Amino acid sequence: MTTELTAVARRRQPGARGGGARSGGSGRYRHPLPDFRQIIDALEARGAPVGFDALAALLEIDGERAQRALRRGLQRMASSGQLLVNRKSEYCLPGKIGVTVGRVSAHADGFGFLIPDEGDTDIFLPFQEMRQLLNGDRVAVRVTGAARGKPAGAVVEILERGKQTAVGHYRREHGVGFVSESGRSPHTFVVPNHQRGGAQSGDLVKIEITEYPSAQHEAQGKIVRILGDPNDPSMISEVALEQFEIPVEFPAAVTRAAEACGDRVKAADKRNREDLRELPLITIDGSDARDFDDAVWAEPVADGWRLIVAIADVSHYVHPNSALDTEAVKRGTSVYFPDRVVPMLPESLSNGLCSLKPKVDRLCMVCDLRITANGKVSKSRFYRGVMRSAARLTYEQVDAIQRGVGSERKKYSSIVTQVNNLYGVYKSLLGARRRRGALDIDLPEVRMEIGADGHIERIVPRVRTDAHRLIEECMIAANVEAGRFLSRHKLWSLFRVHDTPEADRFEDLRTLLQEVGLKVADEARTDPKQLNRLLGKIAGRPDFAVLTVAVLRSLQQAVYQPVNIGHFGLGLSTYAHFTSPIRRYPDLLVHRAIGHRLDGGKPGAFHTDQAAMEQAGKSCSMLERRAEDATRQAEARYKCAYMLNRVGDTLPGVITGVTHFGLFVTLDDLYIEGLIHVTALANDYYHAEHGGLRLTGERTGKSFGLGDKVMVRVLRVDTDAAKIDFALVDESDPGKSDRGESARDQSGPRRSRSRRRSGARR
C-alpha cells in the first residue's frame, strides 16, 4: 500500500515521468498510466470481464515497459480486492459477480466474520471456511445463506494474508511440536523439530509462518525467537508488539535522516513565519507525556475570544516520499502501552526537535480563531509560525491553578490570567457543544503504575477534570477549521468521519433499552441530540456504565477518508485531524495540504489526488485499529498479572454482562472484568432472559441482572488468555458459592469491552 501511495504521489508531481507507451527515443511516454479509478471506470464501461490484452488496448497502453507497469498495477489492485481474476485470467469487478471483499475477524470459538471494506453488514464465516483463514486475512467472499442473524458466506479467493508471523506457546505431544497461537485465531502451527530453534515445551515463542492453513492441512512455521516466561509482566507489551507486528526499531536510514535535522531550529527555518515568541503559549498534557504536539493561548476581544492553537510543524521536517515519510506511512500512529511508547517518528524528532518544549524556539502550524461568547467560530486563519512555549503544564496543575488549590497558582503567577482566559474559551465552546448535541460519554478509566521491574504497582482511577475537557474543546475547534479549510480550497486530504449507527445495531440497542423502561426515538439514529438526551436519562442509574457501553457498541467506528460525511458523535458536519502530527499520520497529511495552499499552490498542483487519499485513509484506519487492539490486549493482560496476587480475595463488583453461560462482573475501582460461570452458581438450571438482561434459576427463581452489585471471590487468573474467573459469594454463607475449579473452557464467547471516545485527542 505504501508503494502504491508513493507511486501515485510521484505521478502527480510536476515534471515527474509518467508511465505509458514510449514515443520513439524521446524517453517519455505518449500516454500516462491510468490510476485505479480510471481502470475501474473502463471495466464499468465495458460491462464484462476483460483479459489483459483487451484492457491494455482499451486504455491505449502499448509498449513492453508500459504494459509491464500496467500489469504490476493490476496485480496490486487484485491483491487489495479492487479487482478479481477469473479462471480465464480476465479482470472482473467484485460487485459485478456478487463478491464482497474485506478482512477476516476470527473468533476464539472457531468461526469468524468478514468485515467488508465498504461498510456493509458483516458476513458470518463458519468453522469449515475459517480452517483455511487467519485473523486479518484479506479475502473475497460470496454470500451463500444466513446464520446467527447475519449473511453467511463462502471464501472465493484469499487475496492477501494478514500476517507473516505469530506468537504463542510451543508444545510437544507424541513427538510432534506445535505452537498454539495467542489471541483470537484458533489455529495451531506445526513446527518441525529441526525448526524449533531450541525452544522447550511451554516456552512463549515467535514463529515465521512457512505454510498457510488450507481446508486439508494445518499451518506450519519455524521458531525465530524465544520470547521468555509468559508469566513475566515485563513481557506483556513485548508479546503484543510481536503478535500485532508493530515495528519498534527504526531503519538506520530513518534514524540518520532524523538526526540530520539537528536538535535546534535553524535561523533560516524561522524566516517567512509569523513570530509568536512573545505570546505566553502553554502546553497542557498528562504528567507522563513526552511529545508535546499542541500549545494554546487566548485573550478576550470585543465579541468573545481570540484563541491560538499552535501545532508542531512536523511537515517542515518530514517530506513526502522521504525515508522518514515512508516509515511514518508504515507505522501510521504512535502506540501507547502502560510501560512504553512506540513512536511514529524517531525520538530525536517526536520528543526533541518537533516537541513544543518550554523555553526553546519551535516551528509550528497555527490555527488562529475568533470565537463568539456563545461558542461560534466567526473566523479563522492558518499560518506558519515560530513559537516559544512559556510553560509545560499538566492537567492536574491547570486544574489546581484554576481552583486556587495548593501552591500552583503562586508558582505560575505569570500565566494565571492566561489559564483563566482559556477557561473562558472553554465555557463558550462547551455551550456550543451542548447545543449541537455532541455525545457526552465519559466512562471511568484507570491508570496502571508500572515499577522498574515491569510489574504493576498500582491500578488507580484516572480522574478527568475540566482541564482535560478544555484542551479537547480547543483541539476540536481547530480540527473543525482544518476540515473547513480543506473543503473550501478543494484540497485532497483526509477527513475524520463518523457515520450514523447501522440500523440493525441501533435496533438491538433499542430492544435492550426498552427492556429497562427507556424509550428510544427513531430520530436518535441520525440525530446525536436525541441520543444525547437518552444518555442524560441513563445518567444516575445504577446500570449507567452498562447501558452507556451498550450505546457505544451501537455506534460505528470513526475512520479516515477523503470524502467528508461529517462526524456523528461530535455532531459536526466537517471534521479533520490536525492537532497531533507527531503521533498520527493523517494529521501530517492535513498539514501538508494546508501548507500547499499557504504557499500559494493550486488544488490541481497538489502532489496527491483522491485515489492516493482513499488508499491512505484505509491504511491509516487499519493501523489505528491495530494499535488499539494491541494496547487493549496488553492492558487486559496487565490487569490479569495484577490479579494473580489477589486469587482467593473477596471483592465488590457490578454485573456488566449476562449470557447463557454466566455473568460478567466488573470490579469496583479497579474496573477489571471477570466471569462467574453458571457452574459456579448455586445448583440450578439458569436461563438468560429479557434480551440478555437477566439470568434466572429455573428451580430457585434466583435472578441476576445487569447493574446488580455483587461480592465475588477470585478463583483463577489466566494471564495469557487475559481471562479471570470469579465465584459469587453469598454474604449469608461466604463459602457457599465457591464451587472449586473454574469451567472457563466451557464458556462461550467472551464479550469485548471496547470503549471508544469521540474526543479530539482520540
Tab-separated table of N, CA and C in Angstrom, residues 113-238:
chain	number	residue	atom	x	y	z
A	113	PHE	N	-15.888	-13.640	11.043
A	113	PHE	CA	-16.713	-12.725	10.273
A	113	PHE	C	-15.843	-12.031	9.232
A	114	LEU	N	-16.437	-11.732	8.087
A	114	LEU	CA	-15.802	-10.855	7.109
A	114	LEU	C	-16.262	-9.438	7.404
A	115	ILE	N	-15.310	-8.534	7.618
A	115	ILE	CA	-15.618	-7.121	7.810
A	115	ILE	C	-15.430	-6.431	6.462
A	116	PRO	N	-16.520	-6.111	5.737
A	116	PRO	CA	-16.391	-5.596	4.369
A	116	PRO	C	-15.686	-4.242	4.316
A	117	ASP	N	-14.970	-4.023	3.222
A	117	ASP	CA	-14.277	-2.748	3.018
A	117	ASP	C	-15.246	-1.579	2.925
A	118	GLU	N	-16.385	-1.816	2.336
A	118	GLU	CA	-17.299	-0.719	2.041
A	118	GLU	C	-18.326	-0.483	3.131
A	119	GLY	N	-18.123	-1.062	4.315
A	119	GLY	CA	-19.011	-0.770	5.436
A	119	GLY	C	-20.345	-1.487	5.399
A	120	ASP	N	-20.478	-2.542	4.583
A	120	ASP	CA	-21.713	-3.309	4.548
A	120	ASP	C	-21.826	-4.180	5.799
A	121	THR	N	-22.932	-4.929	5.895
A	121	THR	CA	-23.151	-5.821	7.023
A	121	THR	C	-22.073	-6.908	7.067
A	122	ASP	N	-21.581	-7.231	8.266
A	122	ASP	CA	-20.602	-8.292	8.422
A	122	ASP	C	-21.174	-9.616	7.903
A	123	ILE	N	-20.294	-10.466	7.369
A	123	ILE	CA	-20.701	-11.767	6.827
A	123	ILE	C	-20.126	-12.865	7.707
A	124	PHE	N	-20.991	-13.742	8.186
A	124	PHE	CA	-20.584	-14.843	9.053
A	124	PHE	C	-19.801	-15.877	8.254
A	125	LEU	N	-18.668	-16.331	8.810
A	125	LEU	CA	-17.849	-17.371	8.182
A	125	LEU	C	-17.809	-18.577	9.113
A	126	PRO	N	-18.416	-19.693	8.722
A	126	PRO	CA	-18.463	-20.876	9.598
A	126	PRO	C	-17.090	-21.525	9.756
A	127	PHE	N	-17.035	-22.476	10.679
A	127	PHE	CA	-15.774	-23.130	11.017
A	127	PHE	C	-15.077	-23.715	9.791
A	128	GLN	N	-15.832	-24.370	8.917
A	128	GLN	CA	-15.201	-25.026	7.778
A	128	GLN	C	-14.537	-24.023	6.833
A	129	GLU	N	-15.042	-22.803	6.780
A	129	GLU	CA	-14.391	-21.765	5.968
A	129	GLU	C	-13.167	-21.198	6.699
A	130	MET	N	-13.280	-21.088	8.035
A	130	MET	CA	-12.196	-20.492	8.816
A	130	MET	C	-10.981	-21.404	8.931
A	131	ARG	N	-11.135	-22.691	8.612
A	131	ARG	CA	-9.991	-23.604	8.692
A	131	ARG	C	-8.819	-23.118	7.847
A	132	GLN	N	-9.107	-22.469	6.726
A	132	GLN	CA	-8.055	-22.029	5.825
A	132	GLN	C	-7.657	-20.578	6.019
A	133	LEU	N	-8.238	-19.919	7.028
A	133	LEU	CA	-8.026	-18.482	7.205
A	133	LEU	C	-7.375	-18.167	8.540
A	134	LEU	N	-6.707	-17.016	8.579
A	134	LEU	CA	-6.153	-16.477	9.808
A	134	LEU	C	-6.767	-15.106	10.059
A	135	ASN	N	-6.771	-14.700	11.301
A	135	ASN	CA	-7.292	-13.378	11.632
A	135	ASN	C	-6.521	-12.306	10.856
A	136	GLY	N	-7.258	-11.409	10.199
A	136	GLY	CA	-6.618	-10.334	9.438
A	136	GLY	C	-6.438	-10.620	7.967
A	137	ASP	N	-6.697	-11.863	7.527
A	137	ASP	CA	-6.582	-12.170	6.098
A	137	ASP	C	-7.557	-11.310	5.294
A	138	ARG	N	-7.134	-10.966	4.105
A	138	ARG	CA	-7.990	-10.218	3.186
A	138	ARG	C	-8.539	-11.196	2.159
A	139	VAL	N	-9.875	-11.286	2.060
A	139	VAL	CA	-10.483	-12.316	1.234
A	139	VAL	C	-11.673	-11.769	0.453
A	140	ALA	N	-12.048	-12.515	-0.567
A	140	ALA	CA	-13.283	-12.272	-1.316
A	140	ALA	C	-14.263	-13.382	-0.959
A	141	VAL	N	-15.490	-12.999	-0.625
A	141	VAL	CA	-16.492	-13.941	-0.126
A	141	VAL	C	-17.783	-13.790	-0.920
A	142	ARG	N	-18.450	-14.914	-1.178
A	142	ARG	CA	-19.774	-14.875	-1.803
A	142	ARG	C	-20.804	-15.339	-0.774
A	143	VAL	N	-21.873	-14.567	-0.612
A	143	VAL	CA	-22.927	-14.908	0.341
A	143	VAL	C	-23.662	-16.144	-0.146
A	144	THR	N	-23.816	-17.124	0.775
A	144	THR	CA	-24.447	-18.393	0.397
A	144	THR	C	-25.695	-18.695	1.217
A	145	GLY	N	-25.962	-17.903	2.236
A	145	GLY	CA	-27.118	-18.168	3.086
A	145	GLY	C	-27.138	-17.214	4.255
A	146	ALA	N	-27.609	-17.679	5.404
A	146	ALA	CA	-27.681	-16.842	6.599
A	146	ALA	C	-27.393	-17.695	7.825
A	147	ALA	N	-26.831	-17.058	8.853
A	147	ALA	CA	-26.553	-17.737	10.121
A	147	ALA	C	-26.305	-16.675	11.181
A	148	ARG	N	-26.742	-16.958	12.425
A	148	ARG	CA	-26.538	-16.051	13.543
A	148	ARG	C	-27.084	-14.651	13.254
A	149	GLY	N	-28.163	-14.583	12.489
A	149	GLY	CA	-28.778	-13.303	12.194
A	149	GLY	C	-28.031	-12.458	11.189
A	150	LYS	N	-27.051	-13.048	10.497
A	150	LYS	CA	-26.260	-12.314	9.509
A	150	LYS	C	-26.148	-13.145	8.231
A	151	PRO	N	-25.771	-12.498	7.119
A	151	PRO	CA	-25.467	-13.283	5.925
A	151	PRO	C	-24.296	-14.218	6.221
A	152	ALA	N	-24.330	-15.405	5.650
A	152	ALA	CA	-23.228	-16.359	5.782
A	152	ALA	C	-22.562	-16.506	4.425
A	153	GLY	N	-21.256	-16.711	4.420
A	153	GLY	CA	-20.548	-16.727	3.155
A	153	GLY	C	-19.541	-17.844	3.022
A	154	ALA	N	-19.077	-18.008	1.776
A	154	ALA	CA	-18.024	-18.956	1.448
A	154	ALA	C	-16.890	-18.199	0.783
A	155	VAL	N	-15.667	-18.614	1.058
A	155	VAL	CA	-14.490	-17.932	0.523
A	155	VAL	C	-14.331	-18.238	-0.961
A	156	VAL	N	-14.244	-17.181	-1.766
A	156	VAL	CA	-13.989	-17.320	-3.197
A	156	VAL	C	-12.495	-17.291	-3.467
A	157	GLU	N	-11.804	-16.374	-2.784
A	157	GLU	CA	-10.365	-16.245	-3.020
A	157	GLU	C	-9.723	-15.569	-1.817
A	158	ILE	N	-8.543	-16.043	-1.453
A	158	ILE	CA	-7.721	-15.379	-0.437
A	158	ILE	C	-6.814	-14.398	-1.161
A	159	LEU	N	-7.051	-13.115	-0.935
A	159	LEU	CA	-6.343	-12.083	-1.680
A	159	LEU	C	-4.991	-11.753	-1.070
A	160	GLU	N	-4.935	-11.732	0.258
A	160	GLU	CA	-3.706	-11.319	0.930
A	160	GLU	C	-3.719	-11.887	2.343
A	161	ARG	N	-2.616	-12.460	2.742
A	161	ARG	CA	-2.519	-12.969	4.099
A	161	ARG	C	-2.294	-11.807	5.074
A	162	GLY	N	-2.976	-11.878	6.207
A	162	GLY	CA	-2.931	-10.766	7.154
A	162	GLY	C	-1.713	-10.754	8.041
A	163	LYS	N	-0.973	-11.852	8.090
A	163	LYS	CA	0.203	-11.894	8.954
A	163	LYS	C	1.232	-12.854	8.387
A	164	GLN	N	2.467	-12.569	8.714
A	164	GLN	CA	3.569	-13.436	8.305
A	164	GLN	C	4.195	-14.137	9.510
A	165	THR	N	3.859	-13.645	10.712
A	165	THR	CA	4.394	-14.229	11.934
A	165	THR	C	3.262	-14.462	12.920
A	166	ALA	N	3.540	-15.206	13.969
A	166	ALA	CA	2.552	-15.453	15.018
A	166	ALA	C	3.286	-15.651	16.341
A	167	VAL	N	2.566	-15.451	17.435
A	167	VAL	CA	3.121	-15.605	18.774
A	167	VAL	C	2.258	-16.600	19.540
A	168	GLY	N	2.885	-17.513	20.262
A	168	GLY	CA	2.132	-18.479	21.050
A	168	GLY	C	3.044	-19.367	21.866
A	169	HIS	N	2.460	-20.404	22.452
A	169	HIS	CA	3.207	-21.339	23.301
A	169	HIS	C	3.619	-22.559	22.501
A	170	TYR	N	4.883	-22.929	22.642
A	170	TYR	CA	5.390	-24.130	21.981
A	170	TYR	C	5.096	-25.343	22.859
A	171	ARG	N	4.560	-26.379	22.244
A	171	ARG	CA	4.269	-27.628	22.951
A	171	ARG	C	4.794	-28.799	22.139
A	172	ARG	N	5.072	-29.911	22.845
A	172	ARG	CA	5.414	-31.169	22.170
A	172	ARG	C	4.536	-32.265	22.748
A	173	GLU	N	3.822	-32.958	21.881
A	173	GLU	CA	2.977	-34.065	22.298
A	173	GLU	C	3.133	-35.203	21.305
A	174	HIS	N	3.411	-36.393	21.828
A	174	HIS	CA	3.567	-37.593	20.990
A	174	HIS	C	4.610	-37.370	19.892
A	175	GLY	N	5.664	-36.626	20.250
A	175	GLY	CA	6.754	-36.403	19.317
A	175	GLY	C	6.528	-35.327	18.287
A	176	VAL	N	5.381	-34.640	18.355
A	176	VAL	CA	5.060	-33.588	17.379
A	176	VAL	C	5.106	-32.236	18.091
A	177	GLY	N	5.854	-31.290	17.515
A	177	GLY	CA	5.924	-29.943	18.065
A	177	GLY	C	4.943	-29.029	17.369
A	178	PHE	N	4.335	-28.146	18.132
A	178	PHE	CA	3.390	-27.197	17.533
A	178	PHE	C	3.294	-25.962	18.425
A	179	VAL	N	2.792	-24.883	17.830
A	179	VAL	CA	2.579	-23.624	18.551
A	179	VAL	C	1.104	-23.286	18.507
A	180	SER	N	0.513	-23.112	19.680
A	180	SER	CA	-0.870	-22.649	19.781
A	180	SER	C	-0.841	-21.135	19.892
A	181	GLU	N	-1.427	-20.494	18.905
A	181	GLU	CA	-1.333	-19.027	18.827
A	181	GLU	C	-2.145	-18.359	19.922
A	182	SER	N	-1.583	-17.302	20.485
A	182	SER	CA	-2.316	-16.472	21.431
A	182	SER	C	-3.295	-15.590	20.674
A	183	GLY	N	-4.351	-15.187	21.329
A	183	GLY	CA	-5.299	-14.264	20.707
A	183	GLY	C	-6.505	-14.972	20.137
A	184	ARG	N	-7.129	-14.321	19.112
A	184	ARG	CA	-8.427	-14.777	18.634
A	184	ARG	C	-8.370	-15.925	17.638
A	185	SER	N	-7.241	-16.108	16.956
A	185	SER	CA	-7.182	-17.147	15.932
A	185	SER	C	-7.088	-18.519	16.574
A	186	PRO	N	-7.914	-19.494	16.155
A	186	PRO	CA	-7.907	-20.816	16.775
A	186	PRO	C	-6.848	-21.750	16.211
A	187	HIS	N	-6.029	-21.285	15.286
A	187	HIS	CA	-5.109	-22.178	14.594
A	187	HIS	C	-3.909	-22.568	15.445
A	188	THR	N	-3.404	-23.747	15.152
A	188	THR	CA	-2.100	-24.165	15.658
A	188	THR	C	-1.165	-24.292	14.462
A	189	PHE	N	0.124	-24.159	14.729
A	189	PHE	CA	1.137	-24.226	13.679
A	189	PHE	C	2.084	-25.384	13.997
A	190	VAL	N	2.155	-26.326	13.088
A	190	VAL	CA	3.086	-27.443	13.255
A	190	VAL	C	4.506	-26.926	13.077
A	191	VAL	N	5.399	-27.311	14.011
A	191	VAL	CA	6.794	-26.874	13.953
A	191	VAL	C	7.690	-28.106	13.848
A	192	PRO	N	8.313	-28.351	12.697
A	192	PRO	CA	9.244	-29.480	12.578
A	192	PRO	C	10.359	-29.370	13.617
A	193	ASN	N	10.856	-30.485	14.071
A	193	ASN	CA	11.841	-30.498	15.153
A	193	ASN	C	13.086	-29.688	14.811
A	194	HIS	N	13.514	-29.737	13.535
A	194	HIS	CA	14.733	-29.025	13.162
A	194	HIS	C	14.510	-27.515	13.047
A	195	GLN	N	13.239	-27.067	13.219
A	195	GLN	CA	12.956	-25.631	13.136
A	195	GLN	C	12.410	-25.069	14.454
A	196	ARG	N	12.651	-25.788	15.570
A	196	ARG	CA	12.139	-25.295	16.839
A	196	ARG	C	13.094	-24.326	17.534
A	197	GLY	N	14.294	-24.159	16.991
A	197	GLY	CA	15.210	-23.140	17.494
A	197	GLY	C	15.584	-23.276	18.954
A	198	GLY	N	15.609	-24.518	19.465
A	198	GLY	CA	15.994	-24.738	20.847
A	198	GLY	C	14.890	-24.498	21.862
A	199	ALA	N	13.678	-24.226	21.404
A	199	ALA	CA	12.565	-23.960	22.323
A	199	ALA	C	12.182	-25.222	23.084
A	200	GLN	N	11.781	-25.036	24.328
A	200	GLN	CA	11.305	-26.128	25.168
A	200	GLN	C	9.791	-26.017	25.319
A	201	SER	N	9.150	-27.149	25.597
A	201	SER	CA	7.701	-27.153	25.749
A	201	SER	C	7.278	-26.173	26.839
A	202	GLY	N	6.319	-25.307	26.503
A	202	GLY	CA	5.843	-24.291	27.429
A	202	GLY	C	6.398	-22.910	27.161
A	203	ASP	N	7.484	-22.824	26.355
A	203	ASP	CA	8.068	-21.508	26.055
A	203	ASP	C	7.113	-20.661	25.222
A	204	LEU	N	7.162	-19.361	25.469
A	204	LEU	CA	6.445	-18.401	24.632
A	204	LEU	C	7.371	-18.018	23.491
A	205	VAL	N	6.910	-18.214	22.245
A	205	VAL	CA	7.801	-18.054	21.098
A	205	VAL	C	7.140	-17.225	19.996
A	206	LYS	N	7.979	-16.762	19.098
A	206	LYS	CA	7.519	-16.120	17.857
A	206	LYS	C	7.905	-17.039	16.711
A	207	ILE	N	6.938	-17.288	15.806
A	207	ILE	CA	7.225	-18.131	14.652
A	207	ILE	C	7.061	-17.325	13.370
A	208	GLU	N	7.795	-17.750	12.366
A	208	GLU	CA	7.588	-17.264	10.993
A	208	GLU	C	6.737	-18.308	10.282
A	209	ILE	N	5.640	-17.870	9.683
A	209	ILE	CA	4.732	-18.809	9.023
A	209	ILE	C	5.373	-19.259	7.708
A	210	THR	N	5.576	-20.563	7.591
A	210	THR	CA	6.195	-21.111	6.377
A	210	THR	C	5.172	-21.748	5.440
A	211	GLU	N	4.021	-22.139	5.990
A	211	GLU	CA	2.950	-22.702	5.155
A	211	GLU	C	1.618	-22.312	5.775
A	212	TYR	N	0.764	-21.702	4.979
A	212	TYR	CA	-0.513	-21.227	5.494
A	212	TYR	C	-1.531	-22.364	5.523
A	213	PRO	N	-2.558	-22.240	6.380
A	213	PRO	CA	-3.534	-23.328	6.504
A	213	PRO	C	-4.373	-23.475	5.245
A	214	SER	N	-4.859	-24.680	5.035
A	214	SER	CA	-5.802	-24.940	3.954
A	214	SER	C	-6.930	-25.786	4.535
A	215	ALA	N	-7.897	-26.133	3.708
A	215	ALA	CA	-9.010	-26.959	4.187
A	215	ALA	C	-8.546	-28.352	4.580
A	216	GLN	N	-7.369	-28.781	4.070
A	216	GLN	CA	-6.887	-30.137	4.336
A	216	GLN	C	-5.693	-30.176	5.294
A	217	HIS	N	-4.942	-29.093	5.424
A	217	HIS	CA	-3.683	-29.150	6.154
A	217	HIS	C	-3.586	-28.024	7.187
A	218	GLU	N	-2.922	-28.343	8.310
A	218	GLU	CA	-2.625	-27.326	9.312
A	218	GLU	C	-1.516	-26.410	8.795
A	219	ALA	N	-1.454	-25.232	9.363
A	219	ALA	CA	-0.376	-24.302	9.035
A	219	ALA	C	0.932	-24.804	9.644
A	220	GLN	N	2.040	-24.345	9.082
A	220	GLN	CA	3.350	-24.691	9.609
A	220	GLN	C	4.172	-23.436	9.830
A	221	GLY	N	5.161	-23.554	10.708
A	221	GLY	CA	6.024	-22.413	10.970
A	221	GLY	C	7.346	-22.847	11.562
A	222	LYS	N	8.277	-21.896	11.613
A	222	LYS	CA	9.557	-22.154	12.280
A	222	LYS	C	9.767	-21.086	13.347
A	223	ILE	N	10.328	-21.493	14.466
A	223	ILE	CA	10.526	-20.576	15.584
A	223	ILE	C	11.720	-19.679	15.290
A	224	VAL	N	11.483	-18.369	15.362
A	224	VAL	CA	12.549	-17.409	15.081
A	224	VAL	C	12.988	-16.655	16.334
A	225	ARG	N	12.188	-16.778	17.423
A	225	ARG	CA	12.583	-16.084	18.651
A	225	ARG	C	11.884	-16.711	19.846
A	226	ILE	N	12.633	-16.945	20.905
A	226	ILE	CA	12.055	-17.380	22.174
A	226	ILE	C	11.867	-16.134	23.023
A	227	LEU	N	10.607	-15.835	23.330
A	227	LEU	CA	10.299	-14.560	23.978
A	227	LEU	C	10.535	-14.589	25.482
A	228	GLY	N	10.375	-15.742	26.136
A	228	GLY	CA	10.627	-15.791	27.561
A	228	GLY	C	9.472	-16.380	28.335
A	229	ASP	N	9.456	-16.064	29.630
A	229	ASP	CA	8.452	-16.584	30.545
A	229	ASP	C	7.122	-15.886	30.311
A	230	PRO	N	6.072	-16.611	29.939
A	230	PRO	CA	4.781	-15.967	29.647
A	230	PRO	C	4.144	-15.324	30.875
A	231	ASN	N	4.585	-15.703	32.075
A	231	ASN	CA	4.008	-15.125	33.286
A	231	ASN	C	4.770	-13.897	33.774
A	232	ASP	N	5.818	-13.505	33.069
A	232	ASP	CA	6.587	-12.320	33.442
A	232	ASP	C	5.885	-11.074	32.914
A	233	PRO	N	5.389	-10.185	33.806
A	233	PRO	CA	4.659	-8.999	33.324
A	233	PRO	C	5.472	-8.110	32.400
A	234	SER	N	6.795	-8.118	32.548
A	234	SER	CA	7.606	-7.267	31.678
A	234	SER	C	7.555	-7.718	30.224
A	235	MET	N	7.014	-8.940	29.988
A	235	MET	CA	6.922	-9.461	28.632
A	235	MET	C	5.610	-9.093	27.954
A	236	ILE	N	4.666	-8.527	28.692
A	236	ILE	CA	3.319	-8.345	28.159
A	236	ILE	C	3.313	-7.438	26.933
A	237	SER	N	3.917	-6.263	27.029
A	237	SER	CA	3.942	-5.352	25.877
A	237	SER	C	4.778	-5.930	24.750
A	238	GLU	N	5.868	-6.625	25.111
A	238	GLU	CA	6.722	-7.233	24.099
A	238	GLU	C	5.935	-8.238	23.256
